[in-house]
């Protein structure tokens, strides 16, 4: 099975279970590699309420190190899911120097400075918006994230569908623009199974994006986006099947921000 590269810790304030419990579950279901990618801190701790504070970054690394020590037979990577917002590039570069990270997942949750589209507390915001406009703003930022060369992996590439909103207009040009940027800068996209547990009931990204990604030569990784130990590796069989159905025969794994390909 491919590595599960998207897992959180209680430091982000909306996940449960310590890294050692995630590792234990990973071993129990037969994974041999996982990676912790908790929500990155911001320069300002009051940015929002769903991430660790900056002074907790060391504690995060220690928790992952402890899991590595307790589970020597399991490869455990040290990573972050980093929010991409235009203007944050210097901060992301600074974060990258703080610890010997294995990879960064670049994710867009904010389509503007104040609207994190996946936040259930802001669900009513969708009432004032046209879905295609949200998709356009989202993919504009996702394309910038892919171009930035700050990330090895782009996270949940069609997150706006989370609550079941869907644009009626054709989004193919948005997808193609993003995937061309990913190909050019050499970043992978993840198959994120958390979408199956949300209202959209679908892996991120959708099959069309994945088909275009394969045609464009954009590699893939896999992630459960686990916010609890029991979610580690969840629905991976389905994700692997989808990747194979669109043509993928290999996926990437990362160590110290270097990619290697493994058979799927
Ligand atoms: Zn989260
Ligand atoms: Zn995310």
PDB file of C-alpha atoms and ligand atoms in Angstrom:
ATOM      1  CA  UNK A   1       0.000   0.000   0.000  1.00  0.00           C
ATOM      2  CA  UNK A   2       1.201   3.542  -0.662  1.00  0.00           C
ATOM      3  CA  UNK A   3       2.109   5.791   2.255  1.00  0.00           C
ATOM      4  CA  UNK A   4      -0.563   7.796   4.051  1.00  0.00           C
ATOM      5  CA  UNK A   5       0.915  11.275   3.859  1.00  0.00           C
ATOM      6  CA  UNK A   6      -1.879  13.357   5.333  1.00  0.00           C
ATOM      7  CA  UNK A   7      -2.486  13.059   9.056  1.00  0.00           C
ATOM      8  CA  UNK A   8      -3.097  15.573  11.837  1.00  0.00           C
ATOM      9  CA  UNK A   9      -2.464  15.847  15.582  1.00  0.00           C
ATOM     10  CA  UNK A  10      -4.428  17.415  18.467  1.00  0.00           C
ATOM     11  CA  UNK A  11      -2.183  20.484  18.268  1.00  0.00           C
ATOM     12  CA  UNK A  12      -4.408  21.818  15.462  1.00  0.00           C
ATOM     13  CA  UNK A  13      -7.322  21.876  17.958  1.00  0.00           C
ATOM     14  CA  UNK A  14      -9.763  19.886  15.806  1.00  0.00           C
ATOM     15  CA  UNK A  15      -8.129  16.430  15.740  1.00  0.00           C
ATOM     16  CA  UNK A  16      -7.946  13.700  18.366  1.00  0.00           C
ATOM     17  CA  UNK A  17      -5.297  11.083  19.202  1.00  0.00           C
ATOM     18  CA  UNK A  18      -1.549  11.290  19.602  1.00  0.00           C
ATOM     19  CA  UNK A  19       0.852  10.449  16.756  1.00  0.00           C
ATOM     20  CA  UNK A  20       1.727   7.174  18.503  1.00  0.00           C
ATOM     21  CA  UNK A  21      -1.947   6.150  18.202  1.00  0.00           C
ATOM     22  CA  UNK A  22      -2.015   7.021  14.489  1.00  0.00           C
ATOM     23  CA  UNK A  23       1.180   4.993  14.050  1.00  0.00           C
ATOM     24  CA  UNK A  24      -0.322   2.054  15.929  1.00  0.00           C
ATOM     25  CA  UNK A  25      -3.340   2.055  13.641  1.00  0.00           C
ATOM     26  CA  UNK A  26      -1.108   2.326  10.566  1.00  0.00           C
ATOM     27  CA  UNK A  27       0.808  -0.777  11.632  1.00  0.00           C
ATOM     28  CA  UNK A  28      -2.433  -2.613  12.404  1.00  0.00           C
ATOM     29  CA  UNK A  29      -3.769  -2.062   8.864  1.00  0.00           C
ATOM     30  CA  UNK A  30      -0.482  -2.970   7.220  1.00  0.00           C
ATOM     31  CA  UNK A  31       0.951   0.400   6.127  1.00  0.00           C
ATOM     32  CA  UNK A  32       4.720   0.639   6.131  1.00  0.00           C
ATOM     33  CA  UNK A  33       5.026   4.378   5.651  1.00  0.00           C
ATOM     34  CA  UNK A  34       3.059   7.362   6.951  1.00  0.00           C
ATOM     35  CA  UNK A  35       3.647  11.081   7.264  1.00  0.00           C
ATOM     36  CA  UNK A  36       2.335  13.659   9.710  1.00  0.00           C
ATOM     37  CA  UNK A  37       1.233  16.858   8.022  1.00  0.00           C
ATOM     38  CA  UNK A  38      -0.513  18.936  10.641  1.00  0.00           C
ATOM     39  CA  UNK A  39      -1.813  22.420   9.853  1.00  0.00           C
ATOM     40  CA  UNK A  40       1.134  24.815   9.792  1.00  0.00           C
ATOM     41  CA  UNK A  41       1.362  27.691  12.254  1.00  0.00           C
ATOM     42  CA  UNK A  42       1.026  31.238  10.989  1.00  0.00           C
ATOM     43  CA  UNK A  43       3.325  34.080  11.880  1.00  0.00           C
ATOM     44  CA  UNK A  44       0.400  35.508  13.895  1.00  0.00           C
ATOM     45  CA  UNK A  45      -1.233  32.996  16.260  1.00  0.00           C
ATOM     46  CA  UNK A  46      -4.576  34.796  16.096  1.00  0.00           C
ATOM     47  CA  UNK A  47      -4.881  34.191  12.334  1.00  0.00           C
ATOM     48  CA  UNK A  48      -7.619  31.594  12.981  1.00  0.00           C
ATOM     49  CA  UNK A  49      -8.499  28.886  15.505  1.00  0.00           C
ATOM     50  CA  UNK A  50      -7.703  25.645  13.695  1.00  0.00           C
ATOM     51  CA  UNK A  51      -3.920  25.319  13.816  1.00  0.00           C
ATOM     52  CA  UNK A  52      -1.058  25.037  16.289  1.00  0.00           C
ATOM     53  CA  UNK A  53       0.513  28.174  17.717  1.00  0.00           C
ATOM     54  CA  UNK A  54       3.959  29.018  16.456  1.00  0.00           C
ATOM     55  CA  UNK A  55       5.583  28.191  19.796  1.00  0.00           C
ATOM     56  CA  UNK A  56       4.091  24.660  19.552  1.00  0.00           C
ATOM     57  CA  UNK A  57       6.041  23.742  16.429  1.00  0.00           C
ATOM     58  CA  UNK A  58       8.842  22.167  18.493  1.00  0.00           C
ATOM     59  CA  UNK A  59       6.293  20.150  20.469  1.00  0.00           C
ATOM     60  CA  UNK A  60       4.803  18.908  17.198  1.00  0.00           C
ATOM     61  CA  UNK A  61       8.184  17.736  15.957  1.00  0.00           C
ATOM     62  CA  UNK A  62       8.814  16.017  19.310  1.00  0.00           C
ATOM     63  CA  UNK A  63       5.492  14.134  19.089  1.00  0.00           C
ATOM     64  CA  UNK A  64       6.406  12.847  15.637  1.00  0.00           C
ATOM     65  CA  UNK A  65       9.944  11.933  16.816  1.00  0.00           C
ATOM     66  CA  UNK A  66       8.427   9.963  19.696  1.00  0.00           C
ATOM     67  CA  UNK A  67       6.241   7.984  17.298  1.00  0.00           C
ATOM     68  CA  UNK A  68       9.314   7.298  15.137  1.00  0.00           C
ATOM     69  CA  UNK A  69      11.142   5.992  18.179  1.00  0.00           C
ATOM     70  CA  UNK A  70       8.238   3.844  19.402  1.00  0.00           C
ATOM     71  CA  UNK A  71       7.555   2.323  15.953  1.00  0.00           C
ATOM     72  CA  UNK A  72      10.957   1.617  14.414  1.00  0.00           C
ATOM     73  CA  UNK A  73       9.442  -0.759  11.841  1.00  0.00           C
ATOM     74  CA  UNK A  74       7.207   1.965  10.419  1.00  0.00           C
ATOM     75  CA  UNK A  75       8.658   4.784   8.335  1.00  0.00           C
ATOM     76  CA  UNK A  76       7.234   8.033   9.704  1.00  0.00           C
ATOM     77  CA  UNK A  77       7.802  11.251   7.778  1.00  0.00           C
ATOM     78  CA  UNK A  78       7.819  14.722   9.263  1.00  0.00           C
ATOM     79  CA  UNK A  79       5.791  17.194   7.272  1.00  0.00           C
ATOM     80  CA  UNK A  80       3.284  20.041   7.378  1.00  0.00           C
ATOM     81  CA  UNK A  81       0.091  20.919   5.572  1.00  0.00           C
ATOM     82  CA  UNK A  82       0.887  24.531   4.801  1.00  0.00           C
ATOM     83  CA  UNK A  83      -1.798  27.073   3.944  1.00  0.00           C
ATOM     84  CA  UNK A  84      -1.069  28.869   0.734  1.00  0.00           C
ATOM     85  CA  UNK A  85      -2.192  32.496   0.656  1.00  0.00           C
ATOM     86  CA  UNK A  86      -0.671  35.017  -1.741  1.00  0.00           C
ATOM     87  CA  UNK A  87       1.878  37.080   0.193  1.00  0.00           C
ATOM     88  CA  UNK A  88       2.723  34.280   2.621  1.00  0.00           C
ATOM     89  CA  UNK A  89       5.617  32.943   0.517  1.00  0.00           C
ATOM     90  CA  UNK A  90       8.369  34.383   2.738  1.00  0.00           C
ATOM     91  CA  UNK A  91       6.738  32.931   5.826  1.00  0.00           C
ATOM     92  CA  UNK A  92       6.509  29.493   4.175  1.00  0.00           C
ATOM     93  CA  UNK A  93      10.203  29.703   3.214  1.00  0.00           C
ATOM     94  CA  UNK A  94      11.050  30.601   6.793  1.00  0.00           C
ATOM     95  CA  UNK A  95       9.021  27.642   8.133  1.00  0.00           C
ATOM     96  CA  UNK A  96      10.897  25.368   5.752  1.00  0.00           C
ATOM     97  CA  UNK A  97      14.215  26.244   7.429  1.00  0.00           C
ATOM     98  CA  UNK A  98      13.050  25.466  10.966  1.00  0.00           C
ATOM     99  CA  UNK A  99      13.112  21.646  10.867  1.00  0.00           C
ATOM    100  CA  UNK A 100      14.325  18.922   8.480  1.00  0.00           C
ATOM    101  CA  UNK A 101      10.934  18.394   6.839  1.00  0.00           C
ATOM    102  CA  UNK A 102      10.334  15.463   4.491  1.00  0.00           C
ATOM    103  CA  UNK A 103       7.678  17.315   2.473  1.00  0.00           C
ATOM    104  CA  UNK A 104       5.220  20.203   2.510  1.00  0.00           C
ATOM    105  CA  UNK A 105       1.626  19.771   1.368  1.00  0.00           C
ATOM    106  CA  UNK A 106       0.448  23.094  -0.020  1.00  0.00           C
ATOM    107  CA  UNK A 107      -3.264  23.573   0.566  1.00  0.00           C
ATOM    108  CA  UNK A 108      -5.679  26.329  -0.272  1.00  0.00           C
ATOM    109  CA  UNK A 109      -8.405  26.690   2.341  1.00  0.00           C
ATOM    110  CA  UNK A 110      -8.733  30.491   2.090  1.00  0.00           C
ATOM    111  CA  UNK A 111     -10.105  31.965  -1.128  1.00  0.00           C
ATOM    112  CA  UNK A 112      -9.812  35.416   0.444  1.00  0.00           C
ATOM    113  CA  UNK A 113      -8.075  36.648   3.593  1.00  0.00           C
ATOM    114  CA  UNK A 114     -11.167  35.897   5.647  1.00  0.00           C
ATOM    115  CA  UNK A 115     -13.020  33.007   4.099  1.00  0.00           C
ATOM    116  CA  UNK A 116     -11.800  29.469   4.672  1.00  0.00           C
ATOM    117  CA  UNK A 117     -14.267  27.660   2.427  1.00  0.00           C
ATOM    118  CA  UNK A 118     -14.130  24.317   4.261  1.00  0.00           C
ATOM    119  CA  UNK A 119     -14.897  25.817   7.667  1.00  0.00           C
ATOM    120  CA  UNK A 120     -18.325  24.547   8.835  1.00  0.00           C
ATOM    121  CA  UNK A 121     -18.698  27.676  10.986  1.00  0.00           C
ATOM    122  CA  UNK A 122     -18.727  29.746   7.778  1.00  0.00           C
ATOM    123  CA  UNK A 123     -21.095  27.556   5.778  1.00  0.00           C
ATOM    124  CA  UNK A 124     -23.619  30.407   5.475  1.00  0.00           C
ATOM    125  CA  UNK A 125     -21.055  32.383   3.450  1.00  0.00           C
ATOM    126  CA  UNK A 126     -21.770  30.047   0.544  1.00  0.00           C
ATOM    127  CA  UNK A 127     -25.295  31.515   0.288  1.00  0.00           C
ATOM    128  CA  UNK A 128     -23.824  34.819  -0.918  1.00  0.00           C
ATOM    129  CA  UNK A 129     -21.563  33.207  -3.503  1.00  0.00           C
ATOM    130  CA  UNK A 130     -21.804  31.755  -6.947  1.00  0.00           C
ATOM    131  CA  UNK A 131     -20.105  28.347  -7.002  1.00  0.00           C
ATOM    132  CA  UNK A 132     -18.215  29.023 -10.228  1.00  0.00           C
ATOM    133  CA  UNK A 133     -16.794  32.246  -8.767  1.00  0.00           C
ATOM    134  CA  UNK A 134     -15.564  30.310  -5.735  1.00  0.00           C
ATOM    135  CA  UNK A 135     -14.027  27.614  -7.976  1.00  0.00           C
ATOM    136  CA  UNK A 136     -12.325  30.321 -10.033  1.00  0.00           C
ATOM    137  CA  UNK A 137     -10.856  32.070  -6.971  1.00  0.00           C
ATOM    138  CA  UNK A 138      -9.826  28.734  -5.483  1.00  0.00           C
ATOM    139  CA  UNK A 139      -8.070  27.426  -8.592  1.00  0.00           C
ATOM    140  CA  UNK A 140      -6.360  30.774  -9.146  1.00  0.00           C
ATOM    141  CA  UNK A 141      -4.728  30.366  -5.734  1.00  0.00           C
ATOM    142  CA  UNK A 142      -4.103  26.659  -6.230  1.00  0.00           C
ATOM    143  CA  UNK A 143      -2.290  27.465  -9.471  1.00  0.00           C
ATOM    144  CA  UNK A 144      -0.173  30.057  -7.651  1.00  0.00           C
ATOM    145  CA  UNK A 145       0.596  27.459  -4.975  1.00  0.00           C
ATOM    146  CA  UNK A 146       1.698  24.986  -7.636  1.00  0.00           C
ATOM    147  CA  UNK A 147       3.845  27.630  -9.357  1.00  0.00           C
ATOM    148  CA  UNK A 148       5.492  28.716  -6.108  1.00  0.00           C
ATOM    149  CA  UNK A 149       7.817  25.691  -5.856  1.00  0.00           C
ATOM    150  CA  UNK A 150       7.236  25.801  -2.095  1.00  0.00           C
ATOM    151  CA  UNK A 151       5.460  22.439  -1.949  1.00  0.00           C
ATOM    152  CA  UNK A 152       6.085  18.827  -2.916  1.00  0.00           C
ATOM    153  CA  UNK A 153       2.370  18.006  -2.909  1.00  0.00           C
ATOM    154  CA  UNK A 154      -0.794  20.020  -3.518  1.00  0.00           C
ATOM    155  CA  UNK A 155      -3.532  19.025  -1.065  1.00  0.00           C
ATOM    156  CA  UNK A 156      -7.180  18.113  -1.769  1.00  0.00           C
ATOM    157  CA  UNK A 157      -7.255  19.821  -5.161  1.00  0.00           C
ATOM    158  CA  UNK A 158     -10.999  20.408  -5.366  1.00  0.00           C
ATOM    159  CA  UNK A 159     -11.820  21.263  -1.764  1.00  0.00           C
ATOM    160  CA  UNK A 160     -14.709  23.666  -2.603  1.00  0.00           C
ATOM    161  CA  UNK A 161     -16.930  20.638  -3.268  1.00  0.00           C
ATOM    162  CA  UNK A 162     -16.697  19.599   0.406  1.00  0.00           C
ATOM    163  CA  UNK A 163     -20.240  20.586   1.414  1.00  0.00           C
ATOM    164  CA  UNK A 164     -21.754  19.464  -1.866  1.00  0.00           C
ATOM    165  CA  UNK A 165     -21.667  22.771  -3.781  1.00  0.00           C
ATOM    166  CA  UNK A 166     -20.988  22.274  -7.490  1.00  0.00           C
ATOM    167  CA  UNK A 167     -20.544  24.827 -10.262  1.00  0.00           C
ATOM    168  CA  UNK A 168     -22.811  24.407 -13.274  1.00  0.00           C
ATOM    169  CA  UNK A 169     -20.229  25.858 -15.672  1.00  0.00           C
ATOM    170  CA  UNK A 170     -17.400  23.799 -17.166  1.00  0.00           C
ATOM    171  CA  UNK A 171     -14.287  24.064 -14.980  1.00  0.00           C
ATOM    172  CA  UNK A 172     -11.920  22.263 -17.362  1.00  0.00           C
ATOM    173  CA  UNK A 173      -9.866  25.412 -18.160  1.00  0.00           C
ATOM    174  CA  UNK A 174      -9.321  26.037 -14.418  1.00  0.00           C
ATOM    175  CA  UNK A 175      -8.140  22.458 -13.920  1.00  0.00           C
ATOM    176  CA  UNK A 176      -5.845  22.542 -16.953  1.00  0.00           C
ATOM    177  CA  UNK A 177      -4.207  25.773 -15.872  1.00  0.00           C
ATOM    178  CA  UNK A 178      -3.535  24.377 -12.392  1.00  0.00           C
ATOM    179  CA  UNK A 179      -2.202  21.049 -13.672  1.00  0.00           C
ATOM    180  CA  UNK A 180       0.096  22.725 -16.202  1.00  0.00           C
ATOM    181  CA  UNK A 181       1.597  24.686 -13.300  1.00  0.00           C
ATOM    182  CA  UNK A 182       1.980  21.523 -11.215  1.00  0.00           C
ATOM    183  CA  UNK A 183       3.687  19.734 -14.077  1.00  0.00           C
ATOM    184  CA  UNK A 184       6.004  22.664 -14.762  1.00  0.00           C
ATOM    185  CA  UNK A 185       7.190  23.002 -11.179  1.00  0.00           C
ATOM    186  CA  UNK A 186       7.264  19.256 -10.552  1.00  0.00           C
ATOM    187  CA  UNK A 187       4.780  18.964  -7.717  1.00  0.00           C
ATOM    188  CA  UNK A 188       2.481  16.045  -7.068  1.00  0.00           C
ATOM    189  CA  UNK A 189      -1.208  16.099  -6.187  1.00  0.00           C
ATOM    190  CA  UNK A 190      -2.736  13.926  -3.497  1.00  0.00           C
ATOM    191  CA  UNK A 191      -5.662  11.555  -3.672  1.00  0.00           C
ATOM    192  CA  UNK A 192      -7.330  12.569  -0.433  1.00  0.00           C
ATOM    193  CA  UNK A 193      -9.947  10.146   0.845  1.00  0.00           C
ATOM    194  CA  UNK A 194     -11.470  12.567   3.387  1.00  0.00           C
ATOM    195  CA  UNK A 195     -13.907  13.743   0.706  1.00  0.00           C
ATOM    196  CA  UNK A 196     -15.638  10.363   0.995  1.00  0.00           C
ATOM    197  CA  UNK A 197     -16.449  11.240   4.602  1.00  0.00           C
ATOM    198  CA  UNK A 198     -17.882  14.686   3.708  1.00  0.00           C
ATOM    199  CA  UNK A 199     -21.141  15.782   2.064  1.00  0.00           C
ATOM    200  CA  UNK A 200     -19.561  15.581  -1.411  1.00  0.00           C
ATOM    201  CA  UNK A 201     -19.003  11.806  -0.895  1.00  0.00           C
ATOM    202  CA  UNK A 202     -16.119  11.789  -3.335  1.00  0.00           C
ATOM    203  CA  UNK A 203     -12.336  11.545  -3.218  1.00  0.00           C
ATOM    204  CA  UNK A 204     -10.450  14.833  -3.711  1.00  0.00           C
ATOM    205  CA  UNK A 205      -9.829  15.515  -6.539  1.00  0.00           C
ATOM    206  CA  UNK A 206     -12.596  14.306  -8.852  1.00  0.00           C
ATOM    207  CA  UNK A 207     -11.979  11.790 -11.595  1.00  0.00           C
ATOM    208  CA  UNK A 208     -11.812  14.407 -14.360  1.00  0.00           C
ATOM    209  CA  UNK A 209      -9.000  16.284 -12.603  1.00  0.00           C
ATOM    210  CA  UNK A 210      -7.183  13.020 -11.993  1.00  0.00           C
ATOM    211  CA  UNK A 211      -7.501  11.996 -15.645  1.00  0.00           C
ATOM    212  CA  UNK A 212      -6.129  15.373 -16.742  1.00  0.00           C
ATOM    213  CA  UNK A 213      -3.345  15.061 -14.155  1.00  0.00           C
ATOM    214  CA  UNK A 214      -2.353  11.681 -15.567  1.00  0.00           C
ATOM    215  CA  UNK A 215      -2.415  13.005 -19.148  1.00  0.00           C
ATOM    216  CA  UNK A 216      -0.241  15.949 -18.053  1.00  0.00           C
ATOM    217  CA  UNK A 217       2.281  13.739 -16.239  1.00  0.00           C
ATOM    218  CA  UNK A 218       1.523  15.047 -12.744  1.00  0.00           C
ATOM    219  CA  UNK A 219       2.424  12.414 -10.122  1.00  0.00           C
ATOM    220  CA  UNK A 220       0.269  11.441  -7.159  1.00  0.00           C
ATOM    221  CA  UNK A 221       0.454  10.693  -3.451  1.00  0.00           C
ATOM    222  CA  UNK A 222      -2.211   9.338  -1.110  1.00  0.00           C
ATOM    223  CA  UNK A 223      -3.647  10.791   2.081  1.00  0.00           C
ATOM    224  CA  UNK A 224      -6.499  10.025   4.439  1.00  0.00           C
ATOM    225  CA  UNK A 225      -6.453  13.528   5.984  1.00  0.00           C
ATOM    226  CA  UNK A 226      -6.941  11.649   9.266  1.00  0.00           C
ATOM    227  CA  UNK A 227      -8.073  13.783  12.183  1.00  0.00           C
ATOM    228  CA  UNK A 228      -8.409  10.647  14.382  1.00  0.00           C
ATOM    229  CA  UNK A 229      -6.319   7.450  14.566  1.00  0.00           C
ATOM    230  CA  UNK A 230      -9.076   5.222  13.121  1.00  0.00           C
ATOM    231  CA  UNK A 231      -9.093   7.323   9.924  1.00  0.00           C
ATOM    232  CA  UNK A 232      -5.504   6.413   8.982  1.00  0.00           C
ATOM    233  CA  UNK A 233      -5.448   4.673   5.599  1.00  0.00           C
ATOM    234  CA  UNK A 234      -9.218   4.922   5.325  1.00  0.00           C
ATOM    235  CA  UNK A 235     -10.635   4.053   1.864  1.00  0.00           C
ATOM    236  CA  UNK A 236      -7.155   3.581   0.411  1.00  0.00           C
ATOM    237  CA  UNK A 237      -8.263   0.568  -1.639  1.00  0.00           C
ATOM    238  CA  UNK A 238     -10.809   2.797  -3.385  1.00  0.00           C
ATOM    239  CA  UNK A 239      -8.229   5.562  -3.966  1.00  0.00           C
ATOM    240  CA  UNK A 240      -5.675   3.125  -5.389  1.00  0.00           C
ATOM    241  CA  UNK A 241      -8.344   1.677  -7.669  1.00  0.00           C
ATOM    242  CA  UNK A 242      -9.245   5.160  -8.923  1.00  0.00           C
ATOM    243  CA  UNK A 243      -5.589   6.035  -9.572  1.00  0.00           C
ATOM    244  CA  UNK A 244      -5.083   2.787 -11.470  1.00  0.00           C
ATOM    245  CA  UNK A 245      -8.333   3.263 -13.416  1.00  0.00           C
ATOM    246  CA  UNK A 246      -7.110   6.576 -14.821  1.00  0.00           C
ATOM    247  CA  UNK A 247      -3.743   5.024 -15.711  1.00  0.00           C
ATOM    248  CA  UNK A 248      -1.349   5.566 -12.801  1.00  0.00           C
ATOM    249  CA  UNK A 249       1.090   2.713 -12.147  1.00  0.00           C
ATOM    250  CA  UNK A 250       3.322   4.526  -9.664  1.00  0.00           C
ATOM    251  CA  UNK A 251       3.140   7.130  -6.940  1.00  0.00           C
ATOM    252  CA  UNK A 252       5.677   9.328  -5.146  1.00  0.00           C
ATOM    253  CA  UNK A 253       7.077   9.147  -1.683  1.00  0.00           C
ATOM    254  CA  UNK A 254       9.299  11.757  -0.085  1.00  0.00           C
ATOM    255  CA  UNK A 255      12.289  11.912   2.225  1.00  0.00           C
ATOM    256  CA  UNK A 256      14.008  15.219   3.043  1.00  0.00           C
ATOM    257  CA  UNK A 257      12.001  16.853   0.258  1.00  0.00           C
ATOM    258  CA  UNK A 258      13.324  14.459  -2.402  1.00  0.00           C
ATOM    259  CA  UNK A 259      10.906  12.361  -4.434  1.00  0.00           C
ATOM    260  CA  UNK A 260      11.156   8.686  -5.260  1.00  0.00           C
ATOM    261  CA  UNK A 261       8.640   6.681  -7.248  1.00  0.00           C
ATOM    262  CA  UNK A 262       7.146   3.420  -6.058  1.00  0.00           C
ATOM    263  CA  UNK A 263       4.950   0.941  -7.899  1.00  0.00           C
ATOM    264  CA  UNK A 264       1.248   1.134  -7.378  1.00  0.00           C
TER     265      UNK A 264
HETATM  266 ZN1  LIG B   1      -7.833  19.842   9.711  1.00  0.00          ZN
HETATM  267 ZN1  LIG B   2      -6.590  20.691   4.335  1.00  0.00          ZN
END
